[in-house]
Amino acid sequence: MVKRTQEDADATRRAIVSAAKSLFETEGYASASITQIATAAGVTKGALFHYFDSKEDLFVEVWTELQVAMDKAAGLAAVKARDPDDSYAGFLAGCKVYFQWCTRADYQKIVLVDGPSVLGMKRWRELDFSLGQENMLRGASYLARQGYFPTSEIRPFSIMLQSALNGAGFALAAKEKGISRASLFRSFERLLRGLR
């Protein structure tokens, strides 16, 4: 019997996650079966269950990877856009990336549509806040240091901002009438700049 290397194991795990992401996006969590995922990944169901205890466990992995990738992209955009003449530029650049991701098919379907029903809203919020608060706190801390609000309010302010962004994301995913990514971003920018 050929002994599998860690590299082989990592490649198998990656294939499973990639196949699951594709099927969760196109079929939805409820319709994507373990058999479909294993077949698309080129593995047996037994191999899939070697890496993941359940379909929900696999979904959490896919959900988390999307959130981390979005958060990283938003953080990089914020750093690149920093402007000594505009305290809000970096923070808004990161938020703009979030709004862009909210209209991506994979992020929208997996994170915003299926996420709350699969994970339950309480767990969804806990996971979302644990992953996104670092960027929110960084942005809020910077604005507080600029004198826009007291440093004692950094945490509440970051929670309010993240909640506002999530609400906008859910509205985009629901395709609510009369809103667009651009209109939501303009409104969010107006709210944020209103701190002055």
Short mmCIF file of C-alpha atoms in Angstrom, two decimals:
data_model
loop_
_atom_site.label_atom_id
_atom_site.label_comp_id
_atom_site.label_asym_id
_atom_site.label_seq_id
_atom_site.Cartn_x
_atom_site.Cartn_y
_atom_site.Cartn_z
CA MET A 1 0.00 0.00 0.00
CA VAL A 2 1.31 3.43 -0.94
CA LYS A 3 1.66 5.73 2.04
CA ARG A 4 -0.04 9.08 1.55
CA THR A 5 1.97 12.20 2.22
CA GLN A 6 0.75 15.28 4.02
CA GLU A 7 0.79 16.99 0.65
CA ASP A 8 -1.60 14.35 -0.72
CA ALA A 9 -3.87 14.75 2.30
CA ASP A 10 -3.90 18.53 1.92
CA ALA A 11 -4.72 18.22 -1.79
CA THR A 12 -7.60 15.85 -1.04
CA ARG A 13 -8.99 18.14 1.62
CA ARG A 14 -8.67 21.11 -0.74
CA ALA A 15 -10.49 19.20 -3.50
CA ILE A 16 -13.36 18.40 -1.13
CA VAL A 17 -13.70 22.02 0.01
CA SER A 18 -13.51 23.29 -3.58
CA ALA A 19 -16.18 20.84 -4.77
CA ALA A 20 -18.42 21.69 -1.82
CA LYS A 21 -18.04 25.42 -2.45
CA SER A 22 -19.05 25.01 -6.07
CA LEU A 23 -22.08 22.86 -5.25
CA PHE A 24 -23.18 25.00 -2.30
CA GLU A 25 -23.09 28.00 -4.62
CA THR A 26 -24.94 26.44 -7.54
CA GLU A 27 -27.25 23.93 -5.85
CA GLY A 28 -27.60 25.41 -2.38
CA TYR A 29 -26.79 23.69 0.88
CA ALA A 30 -30.04 21.70 1.11
CA SER A 31 -29.77 20.28 -2.42
CA ALA A 32 -26.04 19.54 -2.49
CA SER A 33 -25.57 15.97 -1.28
CA ILE A 34 -22.52 14.37 0.25
CA THR A 35 -22.49 11.94 -2.69
CA GLN A 36 -22.44 14.83 -5.18
CA ILE A 37 -19.64 16.57 -3.28
CA ALA A 38 -17.52 13.41 -3.01
CA THR A 39 -18.02 12.62 -6.70
CA ALA A 40 -17.13 16.17 -7.76
CA ALA A 41 -14.02 16.02 -5.56
CA GLY A 42 -13.01 12.62 -6.96
CA VAL A 43 -13.08 10.93 -3.55
CA THR A 44 -15.23 8.38 -1.73
CA LYS A 45 -17.77 9.37 0.88
CA GLY A 46 -15.53 7.64 3.43
CA ALA A 47 -12.63 9.88 2.45
CA LEU A 48 -14.84 12.94 2.76
CA PHE A 49 -15.92 11.89 6.26
CA HIS A 50 -12.27 11.37 7.17
CA TYR A 51 -11.83 15.14 6.86
CA PHE A 52 -15.28 16.40 7.87
CA ASP A 53 -17.70 14.99 10.43
CA SER A 54 -20.80 16.17 8.58
CA LYS A 55 -22.08 18.23 5.68
CA GLU A 56 -22.63 21.11 8.10
CA ASP A 57 -19.01 20.84 9.24
CA LEU A 58 -17.93 21.11 5.60
CA PHE A 59 -20.28 24.06 5.09
CA VAL A 60 -18.71 25.90 8.04
CA GLU A 61 -15.29 25.39 6.44
CA VAL A 62 -16.47 26.84 3.11
CA TRP A 63 -18.36 29.68 4.84
CA THR A 64 -15.30 30.55 6.92
CA GLU A 65 -12.93 30.51 3.96
CA LEU A 66 -15.16 32.95 2.09
CA GLN A 67 -15.42 35.26 5.10
CA VAL A 68 -11.66 35.20 5.70
CA ALA A 69 -10.92 35.89 2.03
CA MET A 70 -13.37 38.81 1.96
CA ASP A 71 -12.01 40.20 5.23
CA LYS A 72 -8.43 39.96 3.95
CA ALA A 73 -9.35 41.72 0.69
CA ALA A 74 -11.15 44.47 2.63
CA GLY A 75 -8.19 44.92 4.97
CA LEU A 76 -5.73 45.20 2.08
CA ALA A 77 -7.94 47.73 0.30
CA ALA A 78 -8.17 49.79 3.48
CA VAL A 79 -4.38 49.89 3.89
CA LYS A 80 -3.81 50.85 0.25
CA ALA A 81 -6.39 53.64 0.35
CA ARG A 82 -5.14 55.40 3.48
CA ASP A 83 -5.01 59.12 2.87
CA PRO A 84 -3.61 61.68 5.33
CA ASP A 85 -6.11 64.22 3.98
CA ASP A 86 -9.15 61.96 4.37
CA SER A 87 -9.51 60.04 7.62
CA TYR A 88 -12.32 57.95 6.20
CA ALA A 89 -10.66 56.86 2.94
CA GLY A 90 -9.13 53.60 4.17
CA PHE A 91 -12.15 52.50 6.17
CA LEU A 92 -14.50 53.24 3.27
CA ALA A 93 -12.27 51.39 0.79
CA GLY A 94 -12.51 48.28 2.95
CA CYS A 95 -16.28 48.66 3.19
CA LYS A 96 -16.55 49.06 -0.57
CA VAL A 97 -14.83 45.69 -0.98
CA TYR A 98 -17.40 44.15 1.35
CA PHE A 99 -20.25 45.54 -0.76
CA GLN A 100 -18.58 44.09 -3.88
CA TRP A 101 -18.35 40.67 -2.27
CA CYS A 102 -22.03 40.86 -1.27
CA THR A 103 -22.92 40.79 -4.96
CA ARG A 104 -20.62 37.87 -5.80
CA ALA A 105 -22.67 34.71 -6.42
CA ASP A 106 -20.61 32.47 -4.12
CA TYR A 107 -20.47 34.87 -1.18
CA GLN A 108 -24.09 35.85 -1.53
CA LYS A 109 -25.47 32.30 -1.70
CA ILE A 110 -23.21 30.66 0.87
CA VAL A 111 -22.59 33.41 3.43
CA LEU A 112 -25.71 35.57 3.23
CA VAL A 113 -28.50 33.30 2.00
CA ASP A 114 -27.76 29.77 3.23
CA GLY A 115 -25.46 30.76 6.11
CA PRO A 116 -28.13 31.97 8.54
CA SER A 117 -30.44 29.01 7.90
CA VAL A 118 -27.68 26.37 8.11
CA LEU A 119 -25.84 27.86 11.08
CA GLY A 120 -28.74 29.58 12.81
CA MET A 121 -28.62 33.35 13.18
CA LYS A 122 -27.00 33.25 16.62
CA ARG A 123 -24.07 31.10 15.45
CA TRP A 124 -23.84 33.02 12.16
CA ARG A 125 -23.46 36.28 14.07
CA GLU A 126 -20.92 34.81 16.51
CA LEU A 127 -18.76 33.47 13.68
CA ASP A 128 -19.13 36.64 11.62
CA PHE A 129 -18.18 38.91 14.50
CA SER A 130 -15.24 36.73 15.54
CA LEU A 131 -13.86 36.93 11.99
CA GLY A 132 -14.70 40.54 11.10
CA GLN A 133 -14.24 42.47 14.31
CA GLU A 134 -10.49 42.90 13.91
CA ASN A 135 -10.90 45.05 10.79
CA MET A 136 -13.85 46.92 12.32
CA LEU A 137 -11.92 47.60 15.53
CA ARG A 138 -8.88 48.74 13.56
CA GLY A 139 -10.99 51.19 11.55
CA ALA A 140 -12.94 52.43 14.56
CA SER A 141 -9.74 52.87 16.58
CA TYR A 142 -8.23 54.97 13.81
CA LEU A 143 -11.31 57.20 13.63
CA ALA A 144 -11.39 57.58 17.42
CA ARG A 145 -7.73 58.64 17.39
CA GLN A 146 -8.69 61.31 14.85
CA GLY A 147 -11.11 62.68 17.45
CA TYR A 148 -14.43 61.70 15.83
CA PHE A 149 -15.70 59.94 18.95
CA PRO A 150 -14.32 58.94 22.39
CA THR A 151 -11.95 55.97 22.57
CA SER A 152 -14.27 54.44 25.18
CA GLU A 153 -16.82 53.94 22.38
CA ILE A 154 -14.54 52.06 19.96
CA ARG A 155 -16.05 48.63 20.64
CA PRO A 156 -19.72 49.73 20.49
CA PHE A 157 -18.99 51.76 17.37
CA SER A 158 -17.31 48.81 15.64
CA ILE A 159 -20.27 46.55 16.50
CA MET A 160 -22.72 49.11 15.10
CA LEU A 161 -20.73 49.48 11.89
CA GLN A 162 -20.40 45.74 11.34
CA SER A 163 -24.11 45.29 12.00
CA ALA A 164 -24.96 48.03 9.49
CA LEU A 165 -22.76 46.41 6.87
CA ASN A 166 -24.28 42.99 7.50
CA GLY A 167 -27.78 44.44 7.19
CA ALA A 168 -26.84 45.98 3.86
CA GLY A 169 -25.37 42.66 2.73
CA PHE A 170 -28.58 40.81 3.60
CA ALA A 171 -30.60 43.43 1.69
CA LEU A 172 -28.42 42.93 -1.39
CA ALA A 173 -28.73 39.15 -1.13
CA ALA A 174 -32.52 39.46 -0.83
CA LYS A 175 -32.47 41.75 -3.89
CA GLU A 176 -34.65 44.25 -2.08
CA LYS A 177 -36.43 46.66 -4.39
CA GLY A 178 -34.93 50.11 -4.85
CA ILE A 179 -31.43 49.38 -3.59
CA SER A 180 -28.13 48.66 -5.25
CA ARG A 181 -24.56 48.14 -4.16
CA ALA A 182 -23.76 51.73 -5.17
CA SER A 183 -26.73 53.27 -3.37
CA LEU A 184 -26.02 51.35 -0.19
CA PHE A 185 -22.38 52.37 -0.26
CA ARG A 186 -23.30 56.04 -0.79
CA SER A 187 -25.70 55.90 2.16
CA PHE A 188 -23.12 54.16 4.35
CA GLU A 189 -20.49 56.76 3.43
CA ARG A 190 -22.91 59.57 4.23
CA LEU A 191 -23.61 58.04 7.66
CA LEU A 192 -19.93 57.55 8.39
CA ARG A 193 -18.85 60.99 7.26
CA GLY A 194 -21.66 62.45 9.35
CA LEU A 195 -19.45 61.87 12.41
CA ARG A 196 -17.66 65.14 11.70
#
